[in-house]
Amino acid sequence: MPPTGACCSHDHDCEAADCGPAYSLYKHIDQLHIRCLNEDVDGSCKNVFKAWAQRTQATDNPLRSDPDDAELLLHIPFDGAVKLKAICVIGGSGGSAPSKMRAFINRDDLDFASISSMPPLQEWDLQQDNDGSLEYPTQVAKFSGVHSLDLHFPGTFGAEQCEIHFVGLKGEYSERQRRAVEAVYEARPVPKDHQVPGDMQGSHWSVS
């Protein structure tokens, strides 16, 4: 699958129009189970998810890859189902921002070996973006009913270490439905309801 060409700029002034509500899916992420393969500091991947208004604020302990390996695989579970419409990524400076992004959905078993031979649902060529002014639209029909999202960042703009300060997720959220289980109990067993086909009343077994 060829990467999505140019990323799409917001078609309005986000500060004036308040893009925050559109990028509110971070509130529906299952924070406890976010994880990232090849992160330099365990748990730092959770720091890149924050409110839209805070996207340009300095991130304490941003997500960084291993110093000698720029590849990252970020697993993002939700506490319900989402329809993902766009993604925004703010990377580091000095060529450390990710240069490409590949997306997979509803998988809990991915690692670098498995995705090396697996086509992504969609991929994008990224641009270096310091203020979140760029967004990367999804093919929305493919990103409905999303319970988990995996984002693969295979490389950078030249640095050996990848750095990410913000990941924004734009879309719609649906609360997870819980179905009640109905069970029928008999107050008093009725023998005929439990009769085995082929039973013959009045027949007797003879024992020789």
PDB file of C-alpha atoms in Angstrom:
ATOM      1  CA  MET A   1       0.000   0.000   0.000  1.00  0.00           C
ATOM      2  CA  PRO A   2       1.551   3.338  -1.023  1.00  0.00           C
ATOM      3  CA  PRO A   3       1.783   5.944   1.751  1.00  0.00           C
ATOM      4  CA  THR A   4      -0.811   8.681   1.898  1.00  0.00           C
ATOM      5  CA  GLY A   5       0.680  11.592  -0.040  1.00  0.00           C
ATOM      6  CA  ALA A   6       0.674  15.043   1.484  1.00  0.00           C
ATOM      7  CA  CYS A   7      -0.735  15.423   4.942  1.00  0.00           C
ATOM      8  CA  CYS A   8      -3.731  17.678   5.294  1.00  0.00           C
ATOM      9  CA  SER A   9      -3.507  21.058   7.020  1.00  0.00           C
ATOM     10  CA  HIS A  10      -6.363  22.220   9.195  1.00  0.00           C
ATOM     11  CA  ASP A  11      -8.714  24.229   7.025  1.00  0.00           C
ATOM     12  CA  HIS A  12      -9.326  26.869   9.702  1.00  0.00           C
ATOM     13  CA  ASP A  13      -7.683  28.654  12.589  1.00  0.00           C
ATOM     14  CA  CYS A  14      -7.687  26.011  15.327  1.00  0.00           C
ATOM     15  CA  GLU A  15      -7.274  28.525  18.106  1.00  0.00           C
ATOM     16  CA  ALA A  16     -10.335  30.460  16.965  1.00  0.00           C
ATOM     17  CA  ALA A  17     -12.448  27.414  16.097  1.00  0.00           C
ATOM     18  CA  ASP A  18     -11.321  25.368  19.124  1.00  0.00           C
ATOM     19  CA  CYS A  19     -10.161  22.036  17.740  1.00  0.00           C
ATOM     20  CA  GLY A  20     -10.017  20.609  21.266  1.00  0.00           C
ATOM     21  CA  PRO A  21     -13.359  18.750  21.214  1.00  0.00           C
ATOM     22  CA  ALA A  22     -12.470  17.079  17.920  1.00  0.00           C
ATOM     23  CA  TYR A  23      -9.183  15.832  19.383  1.00  0.00           C
ATOM     24  CA  SER A  24     -10.688  14.578  22.652  1.00  0.00           C
ATOM     25  CA  LEU A  25     -10.201  10.836  22.123  1.00  0.00           C
ATOM     26  CA  TYR A  26      -7.237  10.941  24.515  1.00  0.00           C
ATOM     27  CA  LYS A  27      -9.810  10.971  27.339  1.00  0.00           C
ATOM     28  CA  HIS A  28     -11.046   7.553  26.235  1.00  0.00           C
ATOM     29  CA  ILE A  29      -7.666   5.826  26.140  1.00  0.00           C
ATOM     30  CA  ASP A  30      -7.105   2.990  28.596  1.00  0.00           C
ATOM     31  CA  GLN A  31      -4.039   4.656  30.094  1.00  0.00           C
ATOM     32  CA  LEU A  32      -3.064   1.681  32.221  1.00  0.00           C
ATOM     33  CA  HIS A  33      -2.487  -0.521  29.178  1.00  0.00           C
ATOM     34  CA  ILE A  34      -0.693   1.876  26.819  1.00  0.00           C
ATOM     35  CA  ARG A  35       2.658   0.385  25.863  1.00  0.00           C
ATOM     36  CA  CYS A  36       5.458   0.957  23.400  1.00  0.00           C
ATOM     37  CA  LEU A  37       8.139  -1.347  22.060  1.00  0.00           C
ATOM     38  CA  ASN A  38      11.693   0.017  21.999  1.00  0.00           C
ATOM     39  CA  GLU A  39      10.994   3.058  24.178  1.00  0.00           C
ATOM     40  CA  ASP A  40      14.086   4.307  25.968  1.00  0.00           C
ATOM     41  CA  VAL A  41      12.285   4.923  29.276  1.00  0.00           C
ATOM     42  CA  ASP A  42       9.525   2.520  30.290  1.00  0.00           C
ATOM     43  CA  GLY A  43       6.133   4.211  30.493  1.00  0.00           C
ATOM     44  CA  SER A  44       7.179   7.433  28.774  1.00  0.00           C
ATOM     45  CA  CYS A  45       4.748   6.646  25.926  1.00  0.00           C
ATOM     46  CA  LYS A  46       1.857   7.662  28.196  1.00  0.00           C
ATOM     47  CA  ASN A  47       3.158  11.240  28.389  1.00  0.00           C
ATOM     48  CA  VAL A  48       2.399  12.067  24.733  1.00  0.00           C
ATOM     49  CA  PHE A  49      -1.381  11.873  25.213  1.00  0.00           C
ATOM     50  CA  LYS A  50      -2.761  15.144  26.554  1.00  0.00           C
ATOM     51  CA  ALA A  51      -5.335  17.831  25.878  1.00  0.00           C
ATOM     52  CA  TRP A  52      -5.177  19.679  22.567  1.00  0.00           C
ATOM     53  CA  ALA A  53      -4.526  22.991  24.318  1.00  0.00           C
ATOM     54  CA  GLN A  54      -1.417  21.474  25.927  1.00  0.00           C
ATOM     55  CA  ARG A  55       0.063  20.045  22.725  1.00  0.00           C
ATOM     56  CA  THR A  56       2.829  22.661  22.398  1.00  0.00           C
ATOM     57  CA  GLN A  57       3.717  22.741  26.092  1.00  0.00           C
ATOM     58  CA  ALA A  58       6.994  21.076  27.040  1.00  0.00           C
ATOM     59  CA  THR A  59       6.510  17.356  27.626  1.00  0.00           C
ATOM     60  CA  ASP A  60       8.227  16.007  30.707  1.00  0.00           C
ATOM     61  CA  ASN A  61      10.042  12.869  29.648  1.00  0.00           C
ATOM     62  CA  PRO A  62       8.758  12.626  26.028  1.00  0.00           C
ATOM     63  CA  LEU A  63       8.644   9.327  24.178  1.00  0.00           C
ATOM     64  CA  ARG A  64      12.104   8.456  22.862  1.00  0.00           C
ATOM     65  CA  SER A  65      13.300   5.314  21.150  1.00  0.00           C
ATOM     66  CA  ASP A  66      16.442   3.437  22.044  1.00  0.00           C
ATOM     67  CA  PRO A  67      19.379   5.786  21.322  1.00  0.00           C
ATOM     68  CA  ASP A  68      20.710   3.481  18.593  1.00  0.00           C
ATOM     69  CA  ASP A  69      17.406   2.363  17.071  1.00  0.00           C
ATOM     70  CA  ALA A  70      14.750   4.838  15.903  1.00  0.00           C
ATOM     71  CA  GLU A  71      11.900   2.350  15.445  1.00  0.00           C
ATOM     72  CA  LEU A  72       8.844   2.573  17.726  1.00  0.00           C
ATOM     73  CA  LEU A  73       5.614   0.563  17.978  1.00  0.00           C
ATOM     74  CA  LEU A  74       2.965   2.306  20.086  1.00  0.00           C
ATOM     75  CA  HIS A  75      -0.088   0.357  21.321  1.00  0.00           C
ATOM     76  CA  ILE A  76      -3.124   2.496  22.245  1.00  0.00           C
ATOM     77  CA  PRO A  77      -6.178   0.718  23.744  1.00  0.00           C
ATOM     78  CA  PHE A  78      -9.533   2.492  24.210  1.00  0.00           C
ATOM     79  CA  ASP A  79     -12.197   1.947  26.865  1.00  0.00           C
ATOM     80  CA  GLY A  80     -14.869   1.739  24.170  1.00  0.00           C
ATOM     81  CA  ALA A  81     -15.175   1.871  20.393  1.00  0.00           C
ATOM     82  CA  VAL A  82     -13.993   4.882  18.393  1.00  0.00           C
ATOM     83  CA  LYS A  83     -14.279   6.111  14.837  1.00  0.00           C
ATOM     84  CA  LEU A  84     -10.837   7.539  14.112  1.00  0.00           C
ATOM     85  CA  LYS A  85     -10.812  10.448  11.656  1.00  0.00           C
ATOM     86  CA  ALA A  86      -7.330  11.964  11.891  1.00  0.00           C
ATOM     87  CA  ILE A  87      -4.024  11.822  13.767  1.00  0.00           C
ATOM     88  CA  CYS A  88      -1.684  14.643  14.745  1.00  0.00           C
ATOM     89  CA  VAL A  89       1.963  14.018  15.650  1.00  0.00           C
ATOM     90  CA  ILE A  90       4.478  16.491  17.106  1.00  0.00           C
ATOM     91  CA  GLY A  91       7.998  15.123  17.041  1.00  0.00           C
ATOM     92  CA  GLY A  92      11.345  16.270  18.364  1.00  0.00           C
ATOM     93  CA  SER A  93      13.841  18.626  16.783  1.00  0.00           C
ATOM     94  CA  GLY A  94      17.156  18.001  15.046  1.00  0.00           C
ATOM     95  CA  GLY A  95      15.779  15.353  12.708  1.00  0.00           C
ATOM     96  CA  SER A  96      14.399  13.201  15.544  1.00  0.00           C
ATOM     97  CA  ALA A  97      10.742  13.499  14.506  1.00  0.00           C
ATOM     98  CA  PRO A  98       9.219  10.370  12.933  1.00  0.00           C
ATOM     99  CA  SER A  99       9.187  10.452   9.131  1.00  0.00           C
ATOM    100  CA  LYS A 100       6.566   7.769   8.519  1.00  0.00           C
ATOM    101  CA  MET A 101       3.549   6.354  10.361  1.00  0.00           C
ATOM    102  CA  ARG A 102       1.800   3.014   9.810  1.00  0.00           C
ATOM    103  CA  ALA A 103      -1.498   2.085  11.493  1.00  0.00           C
ATOM    104  CA  PHE A 104      -3.027  -1.229  12.576  1.00  0.00           C
ATOM    105  CA  ILE A 105      -6.251  -1.723  14.520  1.00  0.00           C
ATOM    106  CA  ASN A 106      -7.797  -4.202  16.953  1.00  0.00           C
ATOM    107  CA  ARG A 107      -4.674  -6.280  17.551  1.00  0.00           C
ATOM    108  CA  ASP A 108      -3.058  -7.103  20.868  1.00  0.00           C
ATOM    109  CA  ASP A 109      -0.231  -9.305  19.652  1.00  0.00           C
ATOM    110  CA  LEU A 110       1.887  -7.142  17.360  1.00  0.00           C
ATOM    111  CA  ASP A 111       5.640  -6.845  17.528  1.00  0.00           C
ATOM    112  CA  PHE A 112       8.347  -5.751  15.107  1.00  0.00           C
ATOM    113  CA  ALA A 113       8.632  -9.238  13.619  1.00  0.00           C
ATOM    114  CA  SER A 114       4.921  -9.577  12.848  1.00  0.00           C
ATOM    115  CA  ILE A 115       4.443  -6.133  11.312  1.00  0.00           C
ATOM    116  CA  SER A 116       7.463  -6.573   9.032  1.00  0.00           C
ATOM    117  CA  SER A 117       5.385  -8.881   6.843  1.00  0.00           C
ATOM    118  CA  MET A 118       1.955  -7.358   7.516  1.00  0.00           C
ATOM    119  CA  PRO A 119       0.467  -4.558   5.403  1.00  0.00           C
ATOM    120  CA  PRO A 120      -0.829  -1.653   7.512  1.00  0.00           C
ATOM    121  CA  LEU A 121      -4.409  -0.523   7.318  1.00  0.00           C
ATOM    122  CA  GLN A 122      -3.055   2.876   6.252  1.00  0.00           C
ATOM    123  CA  GLU A 123       0.315   4.635   6.224  1.00  0.00           C
ATOM    124  CA  TRP A 124       1.429   8.235   5.931  1.00  0.00           C
ATOM    125  CA  ASP A 125       4.574  10.131   5.020  1.00  0.00           C
ATOM    126  CA  LEU A 126       4.948  12.615   7.869  1.00  0.00           C
ATOM    127  CA  GLN A 127       6.264  16.158   7.903  1.00  0.00           C
ATOM    128  CA  GLN A 128       8.161  17.820  10.718  1.00  0.00           C
ATOM    129  CA  ASP A 129       5.570  19.712  12.752  1.00  0.00           C
ATOM    130  CA  ASN A 130       6.364  21.721  15.886  1.00  0.00           C
ATOM    131  CA  ASP A 131       2.932  23.100  16.762  1.00  0.00           C
ATOM    132  CA  GLY A 132       0.325  20.553  15.674  1.00  0.00           C
ATOM    133  CA  SER A 133      -0.767  22.569  12.649  1.00  0.00           C
ATOM    134  CA  LEU A 134      -0.836  19.444  10.461  1.00  0.00           C
ATOM    135  CA  GLU A 135      -3.171  16.480  10.660  1.00  0.00           C
ATOM    136  CA  TYR A 136      -3.187  13.148   8.873  1.00  0.00           C
ATOM    137  CA  PRO A 137      -6.696  12.072   7.834  1.00  0.00           C
ATOM    138  CA  THR A 138      -7.662   8.415   7.984  1.00  0.00           C
ATOM    139  CA  GLN A 139      -9.744   6.481   5.504  1.00  0.00           C
ATOM    140  CA  VAL A 140     -12.608   6.676   7.977  1.00  0.00           C
ATOM    141  CA  ALA A 141     -14.534   3.647   6.677  1.00  0.00           C
ATOM    142  CA  LYS A 142     -11.548   1.490   7.671  1.00  0.00           C
ATOM    143  CA  PHE A 143     -11.227   3.035  11.123  1.00  0.00           C
ATOM    144  CA  SER A 144     -14.713   2.464  12.572  1.00  0.00           C
ATOM    145  CA  GLY A 145     -15.236   0.196  15.566  1.00  0.00           C
ATOM    146  CA  VAL A 146     -11.665   0.674  16.740  1.00  0.00           C
ATOM    147  CA  HIS A 147     -10.939  -0.772  20.194  1.00  0.00           C
ATOM    148  CA  SER A 148      -7.167  -0.491  19.944  1.00  0.00           C
ATOM    149  CA  LEU A 149      -4.749   1.322  17.644  1.00  0.00           C
ATOM    150  CA  ASP A 150      -1.129   0.436  16.944  1.00  0.00           C
ATOM    151  CA  LEU A 151       1.091   3.109  15.402  1.00  0.00           C
ATOM    152  CA  HIS A 152       4.404   2.049  13.908  1.00  0.00           C
ATOM    153  CA  PHE A 153       7.069   4.705  13.449  1.00  0.00           C
ATOM    154  CA  PRO A 154       9.862   3.018  11.463  1.00  0.00           C
ATOM    155  CA  GLY A 155      12.320   5.918  11.169  1.00  0.00           C
ATOM    156  CA  THR A 156      13.203   9.591  11.520  1.00  0.00           C
ATOM    157  CA  PHE A 157      14.386  12.541   9.447  1.00  0.00           C
ATOM    158  CA  GLY A 158      18.002  11.556  10.046  1.00  0.00           C
ATOM    159  CA  ALA A 159      18.523  11.210  13.788  1.00  0.00           C
ATOM    160  CA  GLU A 160      19.388   7.827  15.270  1.00  0.00           C
ATOM    161  CA  GLN A 161      16.862   8.316  18.076  1.00  0.00           C
ATOM    162  CA  CYS A 162      13.162   9.026  17.457  1.00  0.00           C
ATOM    163  CA  GLU A 163      11.409  11.537  19.728  1.00  0.00           C
ATOM    164  CA  ILE A 164       7.664  12.236  20.030  1.00  0.00           C
ATOM    165  CA  HIS A 165       6.067  14.918  22.228  1.00  0.00           C
ATOM    166  CA  PHE A 166       2.387  14.690  21.292  1.00  0.00           C
ATOM    167  CA  VAL A 167      -0.031  12.308  19.599  1.00  0.00           C
ATOM    168  CA  GLY A 168      -3.522  13.690  19.019  1.00  0.00           C
ATOM    169  CA  LEU A 169      -6.461  11.506  17.992  1.00  0.00           C
ATOM    170  CA  LYS A 170      -9.496  13.030  16.300  1.00  0.00           C
ATOM    171  CA  GLY A 171     -12.799  11.183  16.022  1.00  0.00           C
ATOM    172  CA  GLU A 172     -15.951   9.958  17.681  1.00  0.00           C
ATOM    173  CA  TYR A 173     -16.386   7.740  20.729  1.00  0.00           C
ATOM    174  CA  SER A 174     -19.048   5.131  21.511  1.00  0.00           C
ATOM    175  CA  GLU A 175     -19.348   3.747  25.011  1.00  0.00           C
ATOM    176  CA  ARG A 176     -18.754   0.029  25.293  1.00  0.00           C
ATOM    177  CA  GLN A 177     -22.049  -1.850  25.490  1.00  0.00           C
ATOM    178  CA  ARG A 178     -22.564  -4.459  28.159  1.00  0.00           C
ATOM    179  CA  ARG A 179     -25.191  -7.092  27.459  1.00  0.00           C
ATOM    180  CA  ALA A 180     -27.135  -8.732  30.253  1.00  0.00           C
ATOM    181  CA  VAL A 181     -27.181 -12.522  30.210  1.00  0.00           C
ATOM    182  CA  GLU A 182     -30.653 -14.016  30.605  1.00  0.00           C
ATOM    183  CA  ALA A 183     -31.028 -17.345  32.382  1.00  0.00           C
ATOM    184  CA  VAL A 184     -34.259 -19.344  32.885  1.00  0.00           C
ATOM    185  CA  TYR A 185     -34.583 -21.416  36.019  1.00  0.00           C
ATOM    186  CA  GLU A 186     -37.271 -23.995  36.793  1.00  0.00           C
ATOM    187  CA  ALA A 187     -39.044 -23.626  40.113  1.00  0.00           C
ATOM    188  CA  ARG A 188     -40.078 -27.304  39.960  1.00  0.00           C
ATOM    189  CA  PRO A 189     -38.734 -29.768  37.378  1.00  0.00           C
ATOM    190  CA  VAL A 190     -41.406 -31.191  35.078  1.00  0.00           C
ATOM    191  CA  PRO A 191     -40.539 -34.799  34.169  1.00  0.00           C
ATOM    192  CA  LYS A 192     -42.028 -34.674  30.691  1.00  0.00           C
ATOM    193  CA  ASP A 193     -39.830 -31.689  29.831  1.00  0.00           C
ATOM    194  CA  HIS A 194     -36.783 -33.865  30.408  1.00  0.00           C
ATOM    195  CA  GLN A 195     -37.976 -37.027  28.696  1.00  0.00           C
ATOM    196  CA  VAL A 196     -35.345 -38.527  26.422  1.00  0.00           C
ATOM    197  CA  PRO A 197     -36.618 -39.277  22.905  1.00  0.00           C
ATOM    198  CA  GLY A 198     -37.099 -43.005  22.511  1.00  0.00           C
ATOM    199  CA  ASP A 199     -38.045 -43.594  26.144  1.00  0.00           C
ATOM    200  CA  MET A 200     -40.930 -46.055  26.409  1.00  0.00           C
ATOM    201  CA  GLN A 201     -43.244 -45.783  29.361  1.00  0.00           C
ATOM    202  CA  GLY A 202     -44.064 -49.017  31.047  1.00  0.00           C
ATOM    203  CA  SER A 203     -41.093 -50.874  29.576  1.00  0.00           C
ATOM    204  CA  HIS A 204     -38.879 -52.822  31.915  1.00  0.00           C
ATOM    205  CA  TRP A 205     -35.277 -53.928  31.702  1.00  0.00           C
ATOM    206  CA  SER A 206     -34.690 -57.541  32.442  1.00  0.00           C
ATOM    207  CA  VAL A 207     -31.476 -58.602  34.020  1.00  0.00           C
ATOM    208  CA  SER A 208     -30.291 -62.111  33.265  1.00  0.00           C
TER     209      SER A 208
END
